[in-house]
Coordinates of C-alpha atoms in Angstrom, one line a residue:
Chain A
X1 CA 9.8 83.4 35.0
X2 CA 13.1 81.7 37.0
X3 CA 13.1 85.1 39.0
X4 CA 9.5 85.0 39.9
X5 CA 9.9 81.9 41.1
X6 CA 13.4 82.2 43.2
X7 CA 11.3 85.5 44.6
X8 CA 8.1 83.7 45.5
X9 CA 10.6 80.8 46.8
X10 CA 12.5 83.2 49.2
X11 CA 9.3 85.1 50.3
X12 CA 7.5 81.5 51.1
X13 CA 10.9 80.8 53.0
X14 CA 11.2 83.9 54.9
X15 CA 7.0 83.4 56.2
X16 CA 8.0 80.0 57.2
X17 CA 11.1 81.3 59.0
X18 CA 9.0 83.8 60.6
X19 CA 6.1 81.7 61.8
X20 CA 8.7 79.1 63.0
X21 CA 10.2 81.9 65.2
X22 CA 7.1 83.5 66.3
X23 CA 5.7 79.3 67.1
X24 CA 9.1 78.8 69.1
X25 CA 9.4 81.8 70.9
X26 CA 6.2 81.5 72.3
X27 CA 6.8 78.2 74.0
X28 CA 7.6 79.4 77.8
X29 CA 10.9 77.5 77.9
X30 CA 12.7 77.7 74.9
X31 CA 14.5 80.8 73.0
X32 CA 12.6 83.3 75.4
X33 CA 13.8 86.9 74.4
X34 CA 13.6 88.1 78.1
X35 CA 13.3 85.0 80.3
X36 CA 12.5 87.5 83.5
X37 CA 9.2 88.1 82.1
X38 CA 6.0 86.1 82.1
X39 CA 6.8 84.4 85.3
X40 CA 3.6 83.8 87.7
X41 CA 2.9 81.6 90.4
X42 CA 1.5 79.0 88.5
X43 CA 4.4 79.0 86.1
X44 CA 7.3 80.2 88.4
X45 CA 10.1 78.6 86.4
X46 CA 11.4 79.3 83.1
X47 CA 14.8 78.5 81.5
X48 CA 16.8 79.2 78.7
X49 CA 19.3 76.5 76.9
X50 CA 21.3 78.6 74.8
X51 CA 22.0 81.8 77.5
X52 CA 22.4 78.6 80.2
X53 CA 19.9 80.9 82.6
X54 CA 17.2 79.7 85.0
X55 CA 14.6 82.6 86.3
X56 CA 12.3 81.8 89.0
X57 CA 9.7 84.2 90.9
X58 CA 9.8 84.6 94.4
X59 CA 8.4 86.6 97.4
X60 CA 10.5 88.4 99.6
X61 CA 10.3 87.7 103.3
X62 CA 11.2 91.0 105.2
X63 CA 11.9 89.2 108.5
X64 CA 15.3 88.3 107.4
X65 CA 15.9 91.7 107.1
X66 CA 16.8 92.1 110.7
X67 CA 16.8 88.3 111.7
X68 CA 19.8 85.7 110.1
X69 CA 19.0 82.8 108.3
X70 CA 21.1 80.4 106.3
X71 CA 18.0 80.0 103.7
X72 CA 18.0 81.8 100.4
X73 CA 15.4 80.6 98.3
X74 CA 13.0 77.7 99.7
X75 CA 9.7 76.6 98.1
X76 CA 6.4 77.4 100.2
X77 CA 5.5 73.8 100.8
X78 CA 8.5 72.9 102.4
X79 CA 9.4 72.3 106.0
X80 CA 11.6 75.6 105.6
X81 CA 8.9 77.9 103.6
X82 CA 9.0 80.2 106.2
X83 CA 12.7 80.6 107.2
X84 CA 14.1 81.8 104.4
X85 CA 14.7 85.6 102.6
X86 CA 13.1 84.5 99.6
X87 CA 9.9 82.0 99.1
X88 CA 9.1 80.5 95.7
X89 CA 6.2 78.3 94.7
X90 CA 9.2 76.8 92.2
X91 CA 9.6 73.2 93.5
X92 CA 13.3 71.9 94.0
X93 CA 12.8 69.3 91.4
X94 CA 11.9 71.8 88.9
X95 CA 14.9 73.3 90.0
X96 CA 17.0 70.5 89.8
X97 CA 15.5 69.3 86.2
X98 CA 15.9 72.6 84.8
X99 CA 19.7 73.2 85.8
X100 CA 20.0 69.9 84.2
X101 CA 18.7 70.8 81.0
X102 CA 20.8 74.2 80.6
X103 CA 23.9 71.8 81.2
X104 CA 24.9 72.0 84.4
X105 CA 26.9 69.5 86.5
X106 CA 25.5 68.3 89.8
X107 CA 28.2 68.1 92.7
X108 CA 26.4 65.5 94.9
X109 CA 29.4 65.8 97.1
X110 CA 27.7 66.5 100.6
X111 CA 25.9 64.0 102.9
X112 CA 24.8 64.5 106.3
X113 CA 27.8 62.7 107.4
X114 CA 30.5 64.8 105.8
X115 CA 33.1 66.4 107.9
X116 CA 32.5 70.1 109.0
X117 CA 34.2 72.3 106.5
X118 CA 33.5 70.5 103.5
X119 CA 32.6 72.8 100.4
X120 CA 29.8 72.0 98.0
X121 CA 31.0 71.2 94.7
X122 CA 29.3 71.4 90.8
X123 CA 28.8 73.5 88.4
X124 CA 29.5 77.4 89.2
X125 CA 26.0 79.6 89.1
X126 CA 25.7 83.2 89.2
X127 CA 23.2 84.3 91.0
X128 CA 21.2 87.7 90.4
X129 CA 18.3 89.6 91.8
X130 CA 16.1 91.7 89.6
X131 CA 15.4 94.8 91.1
X132 CA 13.4 97.6 89.1
X133 CA 14.3 95.6 86.0
X134 CA 17.9 95.9 86.8
X135 CA 20.2 92.7 87.8
X136 CA 21.8 92.9 91.0
X137 CA 24.3 90.4 92.1
X138 CA 23.1 87.9 95.0
X139 CA 26.0 89.1 96.9
X140 CA 25.4 92.8 97.1
X141 CA 21.7 92.4 98.7
X142 CA 22.9 90.5 101.6
X143 CA 25.2 90.9 104.8
X144 CA 27.0 88.5 107.1
X145 CA 27.0 89.8 110.6
X146 CA 26.0 93.4 109.2
X147 CA 29.1 93.3 106.7
X148 CA 29.4 92.8 103.0
X149 CA 30.1 89.9 101.7
X150 CA 32.2 88.9 98.3
X151 CA 31.8 86.1 95.6
X152 CA 29.5 83.8 97.8
X153 CA 30.5 81.3 95.2
X154 CA 27.1 79.5 94.3
X155 CA 27.2 75.7 93.0
X156 CA 24.8 73.4 91.7
X157 CA 25.0 70.7 94.6
X158 CA 22.4 68.0 93.5
X159 CA 21.6 66.6 96.5
X160 CA 18.3 65.5 95.0
X161 CA 17.8 62.5 96.6
X162 CA 18.4 63.9 100.2
X163 CA 16.2 66.8 99.1
X164 CA 13.3 64.4 99.0
X165 CA 14.1 62.8 101.8
X166 CA 14.0 65.8 103.9
X167 CA 11.1 67.8 102.4
X168 CA 12.6 71.0 103.2
X169 CA 12.0 72.4 100.1
X170 CA 15.1 74.3 100.1
X171 CA 16.1 75.3 96.7
X172 CA 19.1 77.8 97.1
X173 CA 21.2 77.6 100.5
X174 CA 23.9 80.5 101.6
X175 CA 26.3 78.2 102.9
X176 CA 27.5 74.4 101.4
X177 CA 24.3 72.2 102.0
X178 CA 23.5 68.6 101.5
X179 CA 20.0 69.1 101.2
X180 CA 19.8 72.5 98.9
X181 CA 20.0 72.0 95.4
X182 CA 22.5 74.9 95.1
X183 CA 24.3 76.3 97.4
X184 CA 27.2 78.7 98.6
X185 CA 30.7 77.2 98.6
X186 CA 32.4 80.3 100.6
X187 CA 31.4 78.8 103.8
X188 CA 31.9 75.2 104.4
X189 CA 29.4 72.9 105.7
X190 CA 28.3 73.2 109.3
X191 CA 29.9 76.2 109.6
X192 CA 26.8 77.6 110.6
X193 CA 27.2 80.9 108.6
X194 CA 23.7 83.2 108.6
X195 CA 22.8 86.1 106.6
X196 CA 20.8 89.1 106.4
X197 CA 19.1 90.8 103.5
X198 CA 19.6 94.1 102.9
X199 CA 16.5 96.4 103.2
X200 CA 17.8 99.5 101.3
X201 CA 18.7 96.8 98.3
X202 CA 16.0 94.6 98.2
X203 CA 12.0 95.3 97.8
X204 CA 10.2 95.6 100.6
X205 CA 8.3 92.3 102.4
X206 CA 6.0 90.3 100.5
X207 CA 7.2 92.2 97.1
X208 CA 7.8 89.6 93.9
X209 CA 11.3 89.5 92.9
X210 CA 12.7 87.3 90.0
X211 CA 16.0 85.6 90.4
X212 CA 18.1 84.4 87.6
X213 CA 20.8 82.2 87.6
X214 CA 23.3 81.7 85.1
X215 CA 25.4 78.5 84.6
X216 CA 28.8 79.8 84.3
Chain B
X1 CA -12.5 87.7 134.7
X2 CA -9.6 85.8 137.0
X3 CA -9.0 82.9 134.1
X4 CA -9.1 86.4 131.3
X5 CA -5.9 87.6 133.2
X6 CA -4.2 84.1 133.8
X7 CA -4.8 83.8 129.8
X8 CA -3.3 87.2 129.4
X9 CA -0.3 86.4 131.6
X10 CA 0.2 83.2 129.8
X11 CA 0.2 85.1 126.3
X12 CA 2.4 87.8 127.4
X13 CA 5.1 85.2 128.8
X14 CA 4.3 83.1 125.6
X15 CA 5.2 85.9 123.5
X16 CA 8.2 86.9 125.6
X17 CA 9.5 83.4 125.2
X18 CA 9.0 83.5 121.4
X19 CA 10.5 86.9 120.5
X20 CA 13.4 85.9 123.1
X21 CA 13.7 82.2 120.9
X22 CA 14.3 84.5 117.7
X23 CA 18.0 85.4 119.6
X24 CA 18.4 81.5 118.5
X25 CA 19.2 81.5 115.3
X26 CA 19.3 77.7 115.9
X27 CA 16.1 77.7 117.1
X28 CA 14.4 79.7 115.1
X29 CA 15.5 78.0 111.7
X30 CA 13.6 74.6 113.3
X31 CA 10.3 75.6 114.6
X32 CA 7.6 78.0 114.3
X33 CA 8.6 79.6 117.0
X34 CA 4.7 81.1 117.7
X35 CA 4.0 77.9 118.8
X36 CA 5.3 78.7 122.0
X37 CA 2.5 81.0 122.7
X38 CA -0.4 78.3 123.0
X39 CA 1.9 76.3 125.0
X40 CA 3.0 78.6 127.1
X41 CA -0.4 79.6 127.8
X42 CA -1.5 76.3 128.7
X43 CA 1.3 75.8 131.4
X44 CA 0.2 78.4 132.8
X45 CA -3.1 78.0 133.2
X46 CA -2.3 74.4 134.6
X47 CA -0.7 76.4 137.4
X48 CA -3.4 78.5 137.9
X49 CA -5.6 75.2 138.5
X50 CA -2.7 73.5 140.7
X51 CA -1.9 76.5 142.9
X52 CA -4.3 79.0 142.4
X53 CA -7.6 76.5 142.9
X54 CA -6.0 73.6 144.7
X55 CA -4.0 75.6 147.5
X56 CA -5.9 78.6 147.4
X57 CA -2.8 80.1 146.7
X58 CA -2.4 84.1 145.5
X59 CA -0.3 83.3 142.8
X60 CA 1.6 87.2 142.1
X61 CA 0.4 86.7 138.1
X62 CA -3.2 86.2 138.8
X63 CA -3.6 89.8 140.3
X64 CA -3.8 93.0 138.1
X65 CA -0.9 95.2 139.7
X66 CA 1.5 92.2 139.2
X67 CA 0.0 91.6 135.6
X68 CA 1.1 95.5 134.9
X69 CA 4.4 95.0 136.3
X70 CA 5.1 91.9 134.2
X71 CA 4.0 93.6 131.3
X72 CA 5.9 96.5 131.8
X73 CA 9.2 94.9 132.6
X74 CA 9.0 92.3 129.8
X75 CA 8.7 95.1 127.2
X76 CA 11.4 96.9 128.3
X77 CA 13.8 93.6 128.2
X78 CA 12.3 93.3 124.6
X79 CA 12.9 96.7 123.6
X80 CA 16.5 96.5 125.2
X81 CA 17.1 93.4 123.6
X82 CA 15.6 94.5 119.8
X83 CA 14.7 98.0 119.4
X84 CA 11.5 99.4 118.2
X85 CA 11.2 98.7 114.7
X86 CA 13.2 94.8 114.4
X87 CA 11.0 94.3 117.5
X88 CA 7.9 94.9 115.4
X89 CA 9.4 92.9 112.7
X90 CA 9.7 89.6 114.6
X91 CA 6.4 90.0 116.4
X92 CA 4.8 90.2 113.1
X93 CA 6.8 87.2 111.9
X94 CA 6.3 85.2 115.1
X95 CA 2.4 85.2 114.2
X96 CA 2.1 85.2 110.8
X97 CA 4.2 82.3 110.6
X98 CA 1.6 80.3 112.6
X99 CA -0.9 81.2 110.3
X100 CA 1.6 80.5 107.1
X101 CA 0.2 84.2 105.8
X102 CA 1.6 86.7 104.5
X103 CA 0.3 89.8 106.6
X104 CA 2.6 93.0 106.4
X105 CA 4.7 92.6 109.4
X106 CA 4.4 95.9 110.8
X107 CA 0.5 95.9 110.5
X108 CA 0.3 92.6 112.1
X109 CA 2.3 93.7 115.2
X110 CA 0.4 96.7 115.7
X111 CA -2.2 94.7 115.6
X112 CA -1.1 92.4 118.4
X113 CA -0.1 95.0 120.4
X114 CA -3.4 97.0 120.1
X115 CA -5.1 93.8 121.2
X116 CA -2.8 93.1 123.9
X117 CA -3.5 96.9 125.4
X118 CA -7.0 96.3 125.1
X119 CA -7.0 93.2 127.0
X120 CA -4.7 95.1 129.5
X121 CA -7.1 98.1 129.5
X122 CA -9.9 95.4 130.1
X123 CA -8.1 93.8 133.2
X124 CA -7.6 97.2 134.8
X125 CA -11.4 98.1 134.6
X126 CA -12.0 94.7 136.4
X127 CA -9.4 95.0 138.6
X128 CA -11.5 98.8 139.9
X129 CA -14.3 97.1 140.2
X130 CA -13.5 93.5 142.1
X131 CA -10.0 93.8 143.4
X132 CA -8.4 90.7 144.4
X133 CA -7.3 90.8 148.0
X134 CA -3.9 89.6 148.6
X135 CA -3.1 86.6 151.8
X136 CA -3.4 88.6 154.8
X137 CA -2.7 86.3 157.3
X138 CA 0.5 84.6 157.9
X139 CA -0.8 81.8 159.2
X140 CA -2.9 81.4 156.2
X141 CA 0.4 81.7 154.0
X142 CA 2.0 78.7 156.5
X143 CA -0.7 76.4 155.9
X144 CA -0.9 76.9 152.1
X145 CA 3.1 76.4 151.9
X146 CA 4.6 75.0 154.6
X147 CA 2.5 72.0 155.3
X148 CA 1.6 71.4 151.8
X149 CA 2.0 67.7 150.9
X150 CA 1.4 68.3 147.2
X151 CA 4.8 71.1 147.7
X152 CA 6.8 68.2 149.4
X153 CA 6.1 66.0 146.7
X154 CA 7.0 68.4 143.9
X155 CA 10.2 69.3 145.5
X156 CA 11.3 65.7 146.2
X157 CA 10.8 64.9 142.4
X158 CA 12.6 68.0 141.3
X159 CA 15.6 67.1 143.7
X160 CA 15.2 63.5 142.2
X161 CA 15.4 64.5 139.0
X162 CA 18.1 67.0 139.3
X163 CA 20.7 64.0 140.3
X164 CA 18.8 61.0 138.8
X165 CA 19.8 63.1 135.6
X166 CA 23.4 63.2 136.2
X167 CA 23.7 59.7 135.7
X168 CA 21.4 59.4 132.5
X169 CA 21.9 62.5 130.5
X170 CA 25.7 63.0 129.3
X171 CA 25.6 66.5 128.4
X172 CA 24.2 67.1 132.0
X173 CA 26.9 65.3 134.0
X174 CA 29.8 66.7 131.6
X175 CA 28.3 70.4 132.8
X176 CA 28.2 69.5 135.8
X177 CA 31.5 68.2 136.1
X178 CA 33.0 71.0 134.5
X179 CA 31.3 73.3 136.8
X180 CA 32.1 72.0 139.8
X181 CA 35.9 71.5 138.9
X182 CA 35.9 75.4 137.4
X183 CA 34.2 76.7 141.0
X184 CA 36.6 74.6 143.2
X185 CA 39.5 75.0 141.9
X186 CA 38.7 78.9 142.1
X187 CA 39.9 79.1 138.2
X188 CA 38.7 82.9 137.4
X189 CA 40.4 82.6 133.8
X190 CA 39.1 79.1 132.9
X191 CA 36.0 79.9 134.3
X192 CA 35.6 83.2 132.4
X193 CA 36.5 81.7 129.0
X194 CA 33.8 78.6 129.5
X195 CA 31.2 81.5 130.1
X196 CA 32.4 83.5 127.1
X197 CA 32.3 80.4 124.7
X198 CA 28.6 80.7 125.0
X199 CA 28.5 84.0 123.3
X200 CA 25.3 86.1 123.6
X201 CA 24.2 83.1 125.7
X202 CA 26.9 83.6 127.9
X203 CA 24.9 85.4 130.8
X204 CA 22.4 82.8 130.7
X205 CA 25.1 80.0 131.5
X206 CA 26.4 82.5 134.3
X207 CA 23.0 82.6 135.8
X208 CA 22.7 78.8 135.5
X209 CA 26.1 78.6 137.2
X210 CA 25.5 80.7 140.0
X211 CA 21.8 78.9 140.7
X212 CA 23.8 75.4 140.4
X213 CA 26.2 76.7 143.1
X214 CA 23.8 78.1 145.3
X215 CA 22.1 74.4 145.0
X216 CA 25.2 73.0 146.1
X217 CA 26.0 74.9 149.4
X218 CA 30.0 74.4 149.5
X219 CA 31.0 75.8 146.2
X220 CA 31.8 79.6 146.2
X221 CA 30.0 82.2 144.6
X222 CA 32.6 84.6 144.7
X223 CA 34.7 83.2 141.4
X224 CA 31.4 83.3 139.2
X225 CA 31.3 87.1 140.7
X226 CA 34.6 87.9 139.7
X227 CA 34.5 86.0 136.0
X228 CA 31.5 87.8 135.7
X229 CA 32.8 91.4 136.5
X230 CA 35.9 90.0 134.4
X231 CA 33.9 89.5 131.4
X232 CA 31.3 92.3 131.1
X233 CA 32.7 94.5 133.3
X234 CA 32.2 95.5 137.1
X235 CA 28.7 97.2 136.5
X236 CA 27.2 94.9 134.2
X237 CA 28.6 92.1 135.7
X238 CA 27.8 92.7 139.3
X239 CA 24.1 93.2 138.0
X240 CA 24.3 90.0 136.7
X241 CA 26.1 88.2 139.5
X242 CA 23.6 90.3 141.7
X243 CA 20.4 89.1 140.1
X244 CA 21.7 85.6 139.7
X245 CA 22.6 85.0 143.1
X246 CA 18.6 86.4 144.2
X247 CA 17.6 83.8 141.6
X248 CA 19.9 80.8 143.5
X249 CA 18.7 82.1 146.9
X250 CA 14.9 82.0 145.5
X251 CA 14.9 78.5 144.4
X252 CA 16.7 77.5 148.0
X253 CA 14.2 79.5 149.6
X254 CA 11.4 77.4 147.9
X255 CA 13.1 74.0 148.0
X256 CA 13.0 74.6 151.7
X257 CA 9.4 75.7 151.5
X258 CA 8.9 72.9 149.4
X259 CA 10.3 70.5 151.8
X260 CA 8.2 72.1 154.7
X261 CA 8.8 72.6 158.2
X262 CA 6.5 69.0 159.4
X263 CA 9.6 67.3 157.6
X264 CA 12.3 69.5 158.5
X265 CA 11.9 69.0 161.8
X266 CA 11.9 65.2 161.2
X267 CA 15.3 66.0 159.6
X268 CA 17.2 68.3 161.7
X269 CA 15.4 68.1 165.0
X270 CA 12.3 70.3 166.3
X271 CA 14.9 71.9 168.6
X272 CA 17.6 73.2 165.9
X273 CA 14.6 74.7 163.9
X274 CA 13.2 76.5 166.9
X275 CA 17.0 77.8 167.9
X276 CA 16.7 79.2 164.2
X277 CA 13.4 80.9 164.7
X278 CA 14.5 82.5 168.0
X279 CA 17.5 84.2 165.9
X280 CA 14.8 85.3 163.5
X281 CA 12.7 86.3 166.2
X282 CA 15.6 88.2 168.0
X283 CA 16.6 90.3 165.3
X284 CA 13.2 90.8 163.1
X285 CA 13.5 91.3 159.8
X286 CA 17.3 93.0 159.4
X287 CA 18.7 89.0 160.2
X288 CA 18.8 88.3 156.5
X289 CA 20.6 91.6 155.8
X290 CA 22.9 90.8 158.7
X291 CA 24.0 87.4 157.6
X292 CA 24.1 88.1 154.2
X293 CA 26.9 90.8 154.9
X294 CA 28.7 88.5 156.4
X295 CA 31.2 86.6 154.6
X296 CA 32.0 83.9 156.8
X297 CA 28.1 82.8 157.0
X298 CA 27.4 80.5 154.1
X299 CA 24.9 82.6 151.7
X300 CA 22.8 79.5 150.6
X301 CA 22.5 77.9 154.2
X302 CA 20.3 81.4 155.0
X303 CA 18.4 80.9 152.0
X304 CA 17.8 77.5 152.9
X305 CA 17.3 78.6 156.7
X306 CA 14.6 81.4 155.9
X307 CA 13.0 78.9 154.0
X308 CA 11.9 76.9 157.0
X309 CA 10.8 80.2 159.1
X310 CA 7.3 81.8 158.1
X311 CA 9.1 84.7 156.7
X312 CA 7.1 86.4 153.7
X313 CA 8.8 85.6 150.0
X314 CA 8.8 89.5 149.5
X315 CA 10.7 90.5 152.7
X316 CA 13.3 87.7 152.1
X317 CA 13.5 89.1 148.5
X318 CA 14.4 92.7 149.8
X319 CA 16.7 91.3 152.5
X320 CA 18.8 89.2 150.3
X321 CA 19.0 91.8 147.6
X322 CA 20.1 94.7 150.1
X323 CA 22.5 92.2 152.3
X324 CA 24.5 90.8 149.2
X325 CA 24.7 94.4 147.5
X326 CA 28.1 95.5 149.2
X327 CA 29.8 91.8 148.9
X328 CA 28.5 91.9 145.4
X329 CA 29.6 95.3 144.2
X330 CA 33.1 94.7 146.3
X331 CA 33.9 91.6 144.2
X332 CA 32.7 92.9 140.9
X333 CA 35.4 95.6 141.4
X334 CA 38.1 93.0 142.3
X335 CA 36.9 91.2 139.2
X336 CA 36.3 94.1 137.1
X337 CA 39.9 95.2 137.4
X338 CA 41.6 91.9 137.2
X339 CA 42.2 93.0 133.5
X340 CA 42.5 96.7 134.2
X341 CA 44.9 99.1 136.2
X342 CA 46.9 98.7 139.3
X343 CA 45.3 101.2 141.0
X344 CA 41.7 100.3 140.6
X345 CA 43.2 96.1 141.9
X346 CA 44.4 98.1 145.0
X347 CA 40.9 100.4 145.7
X348 CA 39.1 96.7 145.6
X349 CA 41.9 95.1 147.9
X350 CA 41.0 97.8 150.3
X351 CA 36.8 97.2 149.5
X352 CA 37.8 93.8 150.5
X353 CA 39.7 94.5 153.8
X354 CA 36.8 97.3 154.7
X355 CA 34.0 94.8 153.8
X356 CA 35.8 92.3 156.4
X357 CA 36.4 94.3 158.8
X358 CA 33.0 95.7 159.0
X359 CA 31.7 92.4 159.1
X360 CA 33.9 91.4 161.9
X361 CA 32.4 94.5 164.1
X362 CA 28.8 93.4 162.8
X363 CA 29.5 89.9 164.3
X364 CA 31.2 91.7 167.6
X365 CA 27.8 94.0 168.2
X366 CA 25.8 91.3 167.5
X367 CA 27.5 89.0 169.8
X368 CA 27.4 91.5 172.4
X369 CA 23.5 92.3 172.4
X370 CA 23.1 88.6 172.2
X371 CA 24.9 88.5 175.5
X372 CA 23.1 91.6 176.9
X373 CA 19.7 90.3 176.7
X374 CA 20.8 86.5 177.7
X375 CA 22.1 88.0 181.2
X376 CA 18.7 90.4 181.4
X377 CA 17.1 87.0 181.1

C-alpha cells in the first residue's frame, strides 16, 4: 500500500514538474530553449537570465555594405533609424532594461564633454549575428577601410538619460559613444571610426537577422 | 515645357549634390540626403524665375543641348567616383530614405534612372519640335548683362558679404589668414600639407584656394599649381589647377560683368576702358590667349578686364583655357618633379626658361605690330 502511495506521489510530482516546465517555458522571457526563435516585429527582443543572453530581431540595411557608418543597430523610430547597418523595432530602453535584468553593469562613464579618445566602460558583451542558423561574431561581418577587424570589445555603456534626450534610437554603436546603450571600446570617443558591412557574410539588404548579445 | 526642362535640371543637379554628399560621412550621418533634391530644384527654379524671366536671359540650362551635356558630364563624374553597383546603392538609399521605405536598393535606383531617362527623352522630342533660340545679338547680351541694375546689386552684395564675413565668421577668417600667409610666403610644402590635411576634400579646398587667389589679384597662383602637382602628380595636378583657375577666372569675369560697364566707367574713367576696348579690338579674339601666355601679365586683371568688354562668355572661356594651358603644364612639371628625379627637375626648369623666352618674343612681336599700326595711322 505504502509502495503504491509512493509511486502515485512520484507520478503526481513528475506531472507537476512537467507542467511547471511547460508553463514556465511558454513565457517568452524565461528559460527559452532557443533564444533566437520566435522573435517578431511586435516582440523584437528576448532575454535569458540563466545564459545571460539577449536576442533582438533586426533588418539589414544594404546601404552600408558600400557606405560607411558608425551605427550598428538603431531603433527604426530614432533620428538615426536609417543610418545604421541594422534596423530594429526594439527600443533602446527595452534593450537597456534587458541588459540590467541579465545582470550586466552599465559603465555610464561617457558624456558629450568627455575627452576625445575616452573609451566606453561597462560589462563586456559578445555580439553575434545569427546567419543561416549559425552564430557569427560581429567582428567577422564588418570591415574598417576595407580591412578586417578583431575584438571590437563591446561594452554596456548605459547612457539611458542621454539616449532619452537625444532620441537617436541608438542601440549599438561601433565606437565608444555617450548615447548608444552599448558600444565598442576598441575605438575611443570622437575618433570617428566608421565601418562597412561585408556583403559576402551578411544576409542581403532587407533581410531579417537576429543579433545575440552575451554578457561576459 | 520650359518649366519641365528647368525642373529636370534642378532634379539632376539635386541628385548630383545628394549623391556627392554621400562622400562626406559626417553629412550623410546627419541628414537624409535625398532632401537636397527638392531644395536644389527650388533654387534652380527661383534662378529661372529671376534670370530667365526678368532679365530675358538665356541661361544655358534652359536649353536642351546644355541639359543633355550636363546630364552626361554629371553621370560620368558620378560613375568615376562610385562605379556602377555602389552608385545604384546610393541612388536607391537616397530615395528610399526620404520616403522612409524599405524598397530594394537596386530596383529603386533603376526606377529613378528610368524616370530620368524618360524625362530626358520627352525633353529631346520637345527640343526638336520647339527649339529654343540662342541670344544672337551682342547688343542684346550687353543690354541683358552689362547694364543690369540687379546684376550690380547682387554682385555688390556678394562682395560685401565676402568682406563682412571675414570679420564675423572666425572659421572663415582663419581660412583666409592661413591661405594668404601660405601664398604670400610661397611656402609650397606647408601649402601641400594644408591641402593634404583635408583628405579626399583636398581637391575641393585647392579649388577654393585658387578661386580665392583669383579674387585677390596680387596673390600668386603658381605656388598652388606647384602644390597641386606635388600632391596629385603632374598630370592630375595640372588638370586640377587648370580647371580651378578656369573657375576663378570665370568668377572674376562675372564680378566685372555684374558691376557692369556704366559703374566701371565711373570708377576707372571712360578713357581707360576705351583703351582696353581698343586693345581687344586690335587683337581680336586672340587677345586673351596672348595675354594669358604672358607670365608678367596678371591673370586676374585679364579676367576682370575682359568682363568689362562685350566678349561672350564662351569665347572668354575657350581663350582662357588655351592661354593658360602651357604655363599650367610647365608649372605642374616643376611641382611634380619637386619630389622626383633631378632629370625631371632639369627638364622642368628648361620648360620655364623656354616659356619666358617665348612670351618675351610674343611681347616684342606685339609691340612691333602696334608700333607699325600707329605709324600707319
